[in-house]
mmCIF file of N, CA and C in Angstrom:
data_model
loop_
_atom_site.group_PDB
_atom_site.id
_atom_site.type_symbol
_atom_site.label_atom_id
_atom_site.label_comp_id
_atom_site.label_asym_id
_atom_site.label_seq_id
_atom_site.Cartn_x
_atom_site.Cartn_y
_atom_site.Cartn_z
ATOM 1 N N GLY A 1 0.810 -1.186 0.000
ATOM 2 C CA GLY A 1 0.000 0.000 0.000
ATOM 3 C C GLY A 1 0.845 1.238 0.000
ATOM 4 N N GLY A 2 1.594 1.508 1.094
ATOM 5 C CA GLY A 2 2.388 2.718 1.218
ATOM 6 C C GLY A 2 3.578 2.719 0.281
ATOM 7 N N ASP A 3 4.090 1.513 -0.017
ATOM 8 C CA ASP A 3 5.243 1.402 -0.897
ATOM 9 C C ASP A 3 4.883 1.852 -2.319
ATOM 10 N N THR A 4 3.684 1.529 -2.766
ATOM 11 C CA THR A 4 3.231 1.930 -4.095
ATOM 12 C C THR A 4 3.125 3.452 -4.177
ATOM 13 N N ALA A 5 2.628 4.078 -3.128
ATOM 14 C CA ALA A 5 2.497 5.534 -3.118
ATOM 15 C C ALA A 5 3.871 6.196 -3.178
ATOM 16 N N ARG A 6 4.846 5.613 -2.495
ATOM 17 C CA ARG A 6 6.199 6.175 -2.514
ATOM 18 C C ARG A 6 6.838 6.034 -3.901
ATOM 19 N N ARG A 7 6.551 4.934 -4.589
ATOM 20 C CA ARG A 7 7.100 4.749 -5.930
ATOM 21 C C ARG A 7 6.403 5.656 -6.940
ATOM 22 N N ALA A 8 5.126 5.933 -6.747
ATOM 23 C CA ALA A 8 4.369 6.758 -7.687
ATOM 24 C C ALA A 8 4.779 8.228 -7.589
ATOM 25 N N GLN A 9 5.203 8.674 -6.420
ATOM 26 C CA GLN A 9 5.557 10.076 -6.249
ATOM 27 C C GLN A 9 6.750 10.488 -7.113
ATOM 28 N N PRO A 10 7.862 9.746 -7.135
ATOM 29 C CA PRO A 10 8.957 10.154 -8.028
ATOM 30 C C PRO A 10 8.560 10.138 -9.500
ATOM 31 N N VAL A 11 7.674 9.224 -9.893
ATOM 32 C CA VAL A 11 7.219 9.186 -11.285
ATOM 33 C C VAL A 11 6.455 10.460 -11.604
ATOM 34 N N ALA A 12 5.590 10.900 -10.671
ATOM 35 C CA ALA A 12 4.843 12.131 -10.889
ATOM 36 C C ALA A 12 5.783 13.326 -10.947
ATOM 37 N N GLN A 13 6.809 13.351 -10.114
ATOM 38 C CA GLN A 13 7.778 14.445 -10.146
ATOM 39 C C GLN A 13 8.567 14.430 -11.446
ATOM 40 N N LYS A 14 8.923 13.242 -11.921
ATOM 41 C CA LYS A 14 9.653 13.147 -13.186
ATOM 42 C C LYS A 14 8.800 13.649 -14.342
ATOM 43 N N SER A 15 7.510 13.311 -14.345
ATOM 44 C CA SER A 15 6.662 13.743 -15.452
ATOM 45 C C SER A 15 6.468 15.260 -15.417
ATOM 46 N N ARG A 16 6.350 15.860 -14.219
ATOM 47 C CA ARG A 16 6.250 17.314 -14.126
ATOM 48 C C ARG A 16 7.541 17.971 -14.600
ATOM 49 N N SER A 17 8.656 17.415 -14.211
ATOM 50 C CA SER A 17 9.949 17.973 -14.639
ATOM 51 C C SER A 17 10.092 17.871 -16.146
ATOM 52 N N TRP A 18 9.673 16.755 -16.715
ATOM 53 C CA TRP A 18 9.752 16.569 -18.160
ATOM 54 C C TRP A 18 8.879 17.594 -18.873
ATOM 55 N N CYS A 19 7.674 17.864 -18.340
ATOM 56 C CA CYS A 19 6.791 18.851 -18.959
ATOM 57 C C CYS A 19 7.420 20.238 -18.911
ATOM 58 N N ARG A 20 8.092 20.566 -17.815
ATOM 59 C CA ARG A 20 8.752 21.868 -17.711
ATOM 60 C C ARG A 20 9.874 21.999 -18.730
ATOM 61 N N LEU A 21 10.614 20.935 -18.942
ATOM 62 C CA LEU A 21 11.691 20.982 -19.931
ATOM 63 C C LEU A 21 11.150 20.983 -21.349
ATOM 64 N N ARG A 22 10.085 20.224 -21.558
ATOM 65 C CA ARG A 22 9.523 20.088 -22.898
ATOM 66 C C ARG A 22 8.789 21.350 -23.329
ATOM 67 N N ASP A 23 8.095 21.995 -22.420
ATOM 68 C CA ASP A 23 7.261 23.130 -22.778
ATOM 69 C C ASP A 23 7.480 24.289 -21.804
ATOM 70 N N PRO A 24 8.631 24.955 -21.893
ATOM 71 C CA PRO A 24 8.924 26.027 -20.936
ATOM 72 C C PRO A 24 7.987 27.223 -21.070
ATOM 73 N N LEU A 25 7.422 27.456 -22.252
ATOM 74 C CA LEU A 25 6.509 28.572 -22.419
ATOM 75 C C LEU A 25 5.266 28.408 -21.545
ATOM 76 N N SER A 26 4.746 27.198 -21.447
ATOM 77 C CA SER A 26 3.584 26.955 -20.589
ATOM 78 C C SER A 26 3.892 27.252 -19.135
ATOM 79 N N VAL A 27 5.086 26.874 -18.699
ATOM 80 C CA VAL A 27 5.477 27.130 -17.309
ATOM 81 C C VAL A 27 5.552 28.633 -17.058
ATOM 82 N N VAL A 28 6.150 29.370 -17.982
ATOM 83 C CA VAL A 28 6.265 30.817 -17.824
ATOM 84 C C VAL A 28 4.887 31.466 -17.807
ATOM 85 N N LEU A 29 4.012 31.055 -18.710
ATOM 86 C CA LEU A 29 2.672 31.641 -18.761
ATOM 87 C C LEU A 29 1.855 31.302 -17.526
ATOM 88 N N GLU A 30 1.980 30.083 -17.022
ATOM 89 C CA GLU A 30 1.254 29.701 -15.811
ATOM 90 C C GLU A 30 1.675 30.541 -14.612
ATOM 91 N N ARG A 31 2.944 30.889 -14.554
ATOM 92 C CA ARG A 31 3.459 31.640 -13.408
ATOM 93 C C ARG A 31 3.277 33.150 -13.535
ATOM 94 N N THR A 32 3.091 33.658 -14.746
ATOM 95 C CA THR A 32 3.002 35.107 -14.914
ATOM 96 C C THR A 32 1.588 35.620 -15.152
ATOM 97 N N LEU A 33 0.729 34.839 -15.762
ATOM 98 C CA LEU A 33 -0.625 35.306 -16.047
ATOM 99 C C LEU A 33 -1.513 35.176 -14.812
ATOM 100 N N PRO A 34 -2.440 36.130 -14.622
ATOM 101 C CA PRO A 34 -3.340 36.037 -13.465
ATOM 102 C C PRO A 34 -4.361 34.920 -13.647
ATOM 103 N N SER A 35 -5.011 34.545 -12.541
ATOM 104 C CA SER A 35 -6.014 33.475 -12.616
ATOM 105 C C SER A 35 -7.258 33.979 -13.344
ATOM 106 N N ALA A 36 -7.898 33.090 -14.052
ATOM 107 C CA ALA A 36 -9.063 33.462 -14.852
ATOM 108 C C ALA A 36 -10.304 33.689 -13.995
ATOM 109 N N GLU A 37 -10.370 33.092 -12.820
ATOM 110 C CA GLU A 37 -11.561 33.202 -11.984
ATOM 111 C C GLU A 37 -11.793 34.629 -11.505
ATOM 112 N N LYS A 38 -10.745 35.320 -11.107
ATOM 113 C CA LYS A 38 -10.905 36.654 -10.526
ATOM 114 C C LYS A 38 -10.527 37.779 -11.480
ATOM 115 N N HIS A 39 -9.594 37.535 -12.361
ATOM 116 C CA HIS A 39 -9.032 38.602 -13.184
ATOM 117 C C HIS A 39 -9.208 38.322 -14.670
ATOM 118 N N TYR A 40 -10.411 38.012 -15.083
ATOM 119 C CA TYR A 40 -10.593 37.587 -16.471
ATOM 120 C C TYR A 40 -10.364 38.715 -17.468
ATOM 121 N N TRP A 41 -10.689 39.972 -17.133
ATOM 122 C CA TRP A 41 -10.452 41.070 -18.071
ATOM 123 C C TRP A 41 -8.962 41.352 -18.222
ATOM 124 N N SER A 42 -8.243 41.343 -17.119
ATOM 125 C CA SER A 42 -6.803 41.583 -17.241
ATOM 126 C C SER A 42 -6.121 40.417 -17.966
ATOM 127 N N LEU A 43 -6.615 39.203 -17.751
ATOM 128 C CA LEU A 43 -6.080 38.044 -18.459
ATOM 129 C C LEU A 43 -6.342 38.163 -19.960
ATOM 130 N N PHE A 44 -7.540 38.596 -20.322
ATOM 131 C CA PHE A 44 -7.873 38.787 -21.736
ATOM 132 C C PHE A 44 -6.980 39.845 -22.372
ATOM 133 N N CYS A 45 -6.848 40.991 -21.721
ATOM 134 C CA CYS A 45 -6.036 42.078 -22.271
ATOM 135 C C CYS A 45 -4.569 41.668 -22.380
ATOM 136 N N LEU A 46 -4.064 40.996 -21.371
ATOM 137 C CA LEU A 46 -2.677 40.540 -21.408
ATOM 138 C C LEU A 46 -2.465 39.496 -22.502
ATOM 139 N N SER A 47 -3.463 38.656 -22.731
ATOM 140 C CA SER A 47 -3.374 37.661 -23.802
ATOM 141 C C SER A 47 -3.317 38.334 -25.173
ATOM 142 N N VAL A 48 -4.114 39.378 -25.360
ATOM 143 C CA VAL A 48 -4.093 40.117 -26.624
ATOM 144 C C VAL A 48 -2.726 40.751 -26.839
ATOM 145 N N VAL A 49 -2.148 41.319 -25.778
ATOM 146 C CA VAL A 49 -0.821 41.926 -25.881
ATOM 147 C C VAL A 49 0.225 40.864 -26.222
ATOM 148 N N LEU A 50 0.148 39.702 -25.570
ATOM 149 C CA LEU A 50 1.108 38.635 -25.853
ATOM 150 C C LEU A 50 0.994 38.121 -27.288
ATOM 151 N N ILE A 51 -0.221 38.030 -27.804
ATOM 152 C CA ILE A 51 -0.416 37.615 -29.192
ATOM 153 C C ILE A 51 0.175 38.654 -30.140
ATOM 154 N N ALA A 52 -0.006 39.935 -29.832
ATOM 155 C CA ALA A 52 0.556 40.995 -30.674
ATOM 156 C C ALA A 52 2.082 40.948 -30.673
ATOM 157 N N VAL A 53 2.677 40.754 -29.508
ATOM 158 C CA VAL A 53 4.138 40.684 -29.412
ATOM 159 C C VAL A 53 4.663 39.466 -30.161
ATOM 160 N N ALA A 54 4.009 38.319 -29.989
ATOM 161 C CA ALA A 54 4.442 37.105 -30.679
ATOM 162 C C ALA A 54 4.315 37.265 -32.192
ATOM 163 N N SER A 55 3.253 37.905 -32.650
ATOM 164 C CA SER A 55 3.079 38.134 -34.094
ATOM 165 C C SER A 55 4.165 39.051 -34.637
ATOM 166 N N TYR A 56 4.463 40.111 -33.897
ATOM 167 C CA TYR A 56 5.521 41.023 -34.324
ATOM 168 C C TYR A 56 6.861 40.294 -34.423
ATOM 169 N N LEU A 57 7.172 39.504 -33.404
ATOM 170 C CA LEU A 57 8.447 38.777 -33.410
ATOM 171 C C LEU A 57 8.520 37.775 -34.558
ATOM 172 N N MET A 58 7.404 37.111 -34.855
ATOM 173 C CA MET A 58 7.396 36.141 -35.939
ATOM 174 C C MET A 58 7.608 36.824 -37.292
ATOM 175 N N VAL A 59 6.932 37.939 -37.524
ATOM 176 C CA VAL A 59 7.083 38.659 -38.789
ATOM 177 C C VAL A 59 8.484 39.243 -38.902
ATOM 178 N N ASP A 60 8.997 39.800 -37.814
ATOM 179 C CA ASP A 60 10.340 40.376 -37.832
ATOM 180 C C ASP A 60 11.401 39.307 -38.105
ATOM 181 N N ALA A 61 11.271 38.157 -37.457
ATOM 182 C CA ALA A 61 12.235 37.079 -37.683
ATOM 183 C C ALA A 61 12.169 36.573 -39.117
ATOM 184 N N THR A 62 10.969 36.446 -39.655
ATOM 185 C CA THR A 62 10.828 35.996 -41.038
ATOM 186 C C THR A 62 11.433 37.011 -42.001
ATOM 187 N N GLU A 63 11.218 38.286 -41.734
ATOM 188 C CA GLU A 63 11.789 39.324 -42.597
ATOM 189 C C GLU A 63 13.315 39.308 -42.545
ATOM 190 N N ARG A 64 13.883 39.151 -41.363
ATOM 191 C CA ARG A 64 15.343 39.112 -41.235
ATOM 192 C C ARG A 64 15.942 37.886 -41.932
ATOM 193 N N ILE A 65 15.299 36.746 -41.771
ATOM 194 C CA ILE A 65 15.781 35.530 -42.443
ATOM 195 C C ILE A 65 15.702 35.695 -43.954
ATOM 196 N N GLY A 66 14.628 36.331 -44.430
ATOM 197 C CA GLY A 66 14.508 36.601 -45.858
ATOM 198 C C GLY A 66 15.598 37.512 -46.368
ATOM 199 N N GLN A 67 15.970 38.509 -45.579
ATOM 200 C CA GLN A 67 17.057 39.402 -45.983
ATOM 201 C C GLN A 67 18.388 38.658 -46.026
ATOM 202 N N ILE A 68 18.610 37.796 -45.044
ATOM 203 C CA ILE A 68 19.858 37.026 -45.026
ATOM 204 C C ILE A 68 19.940 36.102 -46.232
ATOM 205 N N LEU A 69 18.831 35.468 -46.576
ATOM 206 C CA LEU A 69 18.813 34.525 -47.700
ATOM 207 C C LEU A 69 18.502 35.201 -49.033
ATOM 208 N N THR A 70 18.364 36.512 -49.028
ATOM 209 C CA THR A 70 18.014 37.326 -50.201
ATOM 210 C C THR A 70 16.758 36.805 -50.911
ATOM 211 N N ILE A 71 15.721 36.627 -50.118
ATOM 212 C CA ILE A 71 14.406 36.244 -50.637
ATOM 213 C C ILE A 71 13.492 37.456 -50.483
ATOM 214 N N ASP A 72 12.689 37.732 -51.492
ATOM 215 C CA ASP A 72 11.790 38.872 -51.477
ATOM 216 C C ASP A 72 10.830 38.807 -50.283
ATOM 217 N N GLU A 73 10.535 39.968 -49.710
ATOM 218 C CA GLU A 73 9.636 40.025 -48.542
ATOM 219 C C GLU A 73 8.254 39.469 -48.862
ATOM 220 N N MET A 74 7.766 39.753 -50.055
ATOM 221 C CA MET A 74 6.435 39.263 -50.442
ATOM 222 C C MET A 74 6.413 37.740 -50.490
ATOM 223 N N ALA A 75 7.456 37.155 -51.025
ATOM 224 C CA ALA A 75 7.534 35.692 -51.087
ATOM 225 C C ALA A 75 7.623 35.090 -49.685
ATOM 226 N N MET A 76 8.407 35.717 -48.834
ATOM 227 C CA MET A 76 8.519 35.217 -47.459
ATOM 228 C C MET A 76 7.166 35.278 -46.750
ATOM 229 N N GLY A 77 6.467 36.385 -46.952
ATOM 230 C CA GLY A 77 5.164 36.529 -46.312
ATOM 231 C C GLY A 77 4.146 35.539 -46.837
ATOM 232 N N LEU A 78 4.113 35.386 -48.135
ATOM 233 C CA LEU A 78 3.117 34.491 -48.728
ATOM 234 C C LEU A 78 3.406 33.021 -48.445
ATOM 235 N N VAL A 79 4.668 32.653 -48.453
ATOM 236 C CA VAL A 79 5.006 31.237 -48.287
ATOM 237 C C VAL A 79 5.174 30.865 -46.820
ATOM 238 N N PHE A 80 6.097 31.496 -46.150
ATOM 239 C CA PHE A 80 6.459 31.052 -44.810
ATOM 240 C C PHE A 80 5.475 31.506 -43.740
ATOM 241 N N LEU A 81 5.077 32.781 -43.758
ATOM 242 C CA LEU A 81 4.122 33.223 -42.742
ATOM 243 C C LEU A 81 2.752 32.595 -42.937
ATOM 244 N N ALA A 82 2.313 32.484 -44.189
ATOM 245 C CA ALA A 82 1.011 31.871 -44.444
ATOM 246 C C ALA A 82 1.015 30.402 -44.031
ATOM 247 N N ALA A 83 2.067 29.697 -44.390
ATOM 248 C CA ALA A 83 2.154 28.280 -44.020
ATOM 249 C C ALA A 83 2.322 28.133 -42.508
ATOM 250 N N GLY A 84 3.126 29.002 -41.914
ATOM 251 C CA GLY A 84 3.374 28.907 -40.483
ATOM 252 C C GLY A 84 2.156 29.174 -39.634
ATOM 253 N N THR A 85 1.215 29.954 -40.150
ATOM 254 C CA THR A 85 -0.006 30.211 -39.381
ATOM 255 C C THR A 85 -1.148 29.274 -39.756
ATOM 256 N N SER A 86 -1.084 28.642 -40.916
ATOM 257 C CA SER A 86 -2.189 27.779 -41.356
ATOM 258 C C SER A 86 -1.971 26.309 -41.004
ATOM 259 N N ILE A 87 -0.749 25.845 -41.027
ATOM 260 C CA ILE A 87 -0.479 24.433 -40.768
ATOM 261 C C ILE A 87 -0.916 24.006 -39.367
ATOM 262 N N PRO A 88 -0.642 24.783 -38.307
ATOM 263 C CA PRO A 88 -1.121 24.353 -36.991
ATOM 264 C C PRO A 88 -2.648 24.227 -36.918
ATOM 265 N N ASP A 89 -3.361 25.109 -37.632
ATOM 266 C CA ASP A 89 -4.830 24.997 -37.666
ATOM 267 C C ASP A 89 -5.268 23.745 -38.401
ATOM 268 N N ALA A 90 -4.571 23.398 -39.459
ATOM 269 C CA ALA A 90 -4.923 22.205 -40.217
ATOM 270 C C ALA A 90 -4.646 20.931 -39.419
ATOM 271 N N LEU A 91 -3.589 20.946 -38.629
ATOM 272 C CA LEU A 91 -3.250 19.759 -37.848
ATOM 273 C C LEU A 91 -4.061 19.631 -36.562
ATOM 274 N N GLY A 92 -4.549 20.769 -36.048
ATOM 275 C CA GLY A 92 -5.229 20.772 -34.747
ATOM 276 C C GLY A 92 -6.622 20.321 -34.864
#
């Protein structure tokens, strides 16, 4: 009885540690965003800001990579940004 509980605890700790290593963004968001029960408006507004920042960073990185590889901005936008935003929706 008690021995099984002791063996299960390290497994649970290992799986939590693995999730933190595998998905550090989730850990950061869980620790920085307010709870939805009490602060839903601030959570919504902060989520919109985070989406805007992530979009800016994605477009900026794509533009810089295009400049390094000497690919036209229009081609980068149509191919890489369009595919990068549509493929996750198709797979999800």
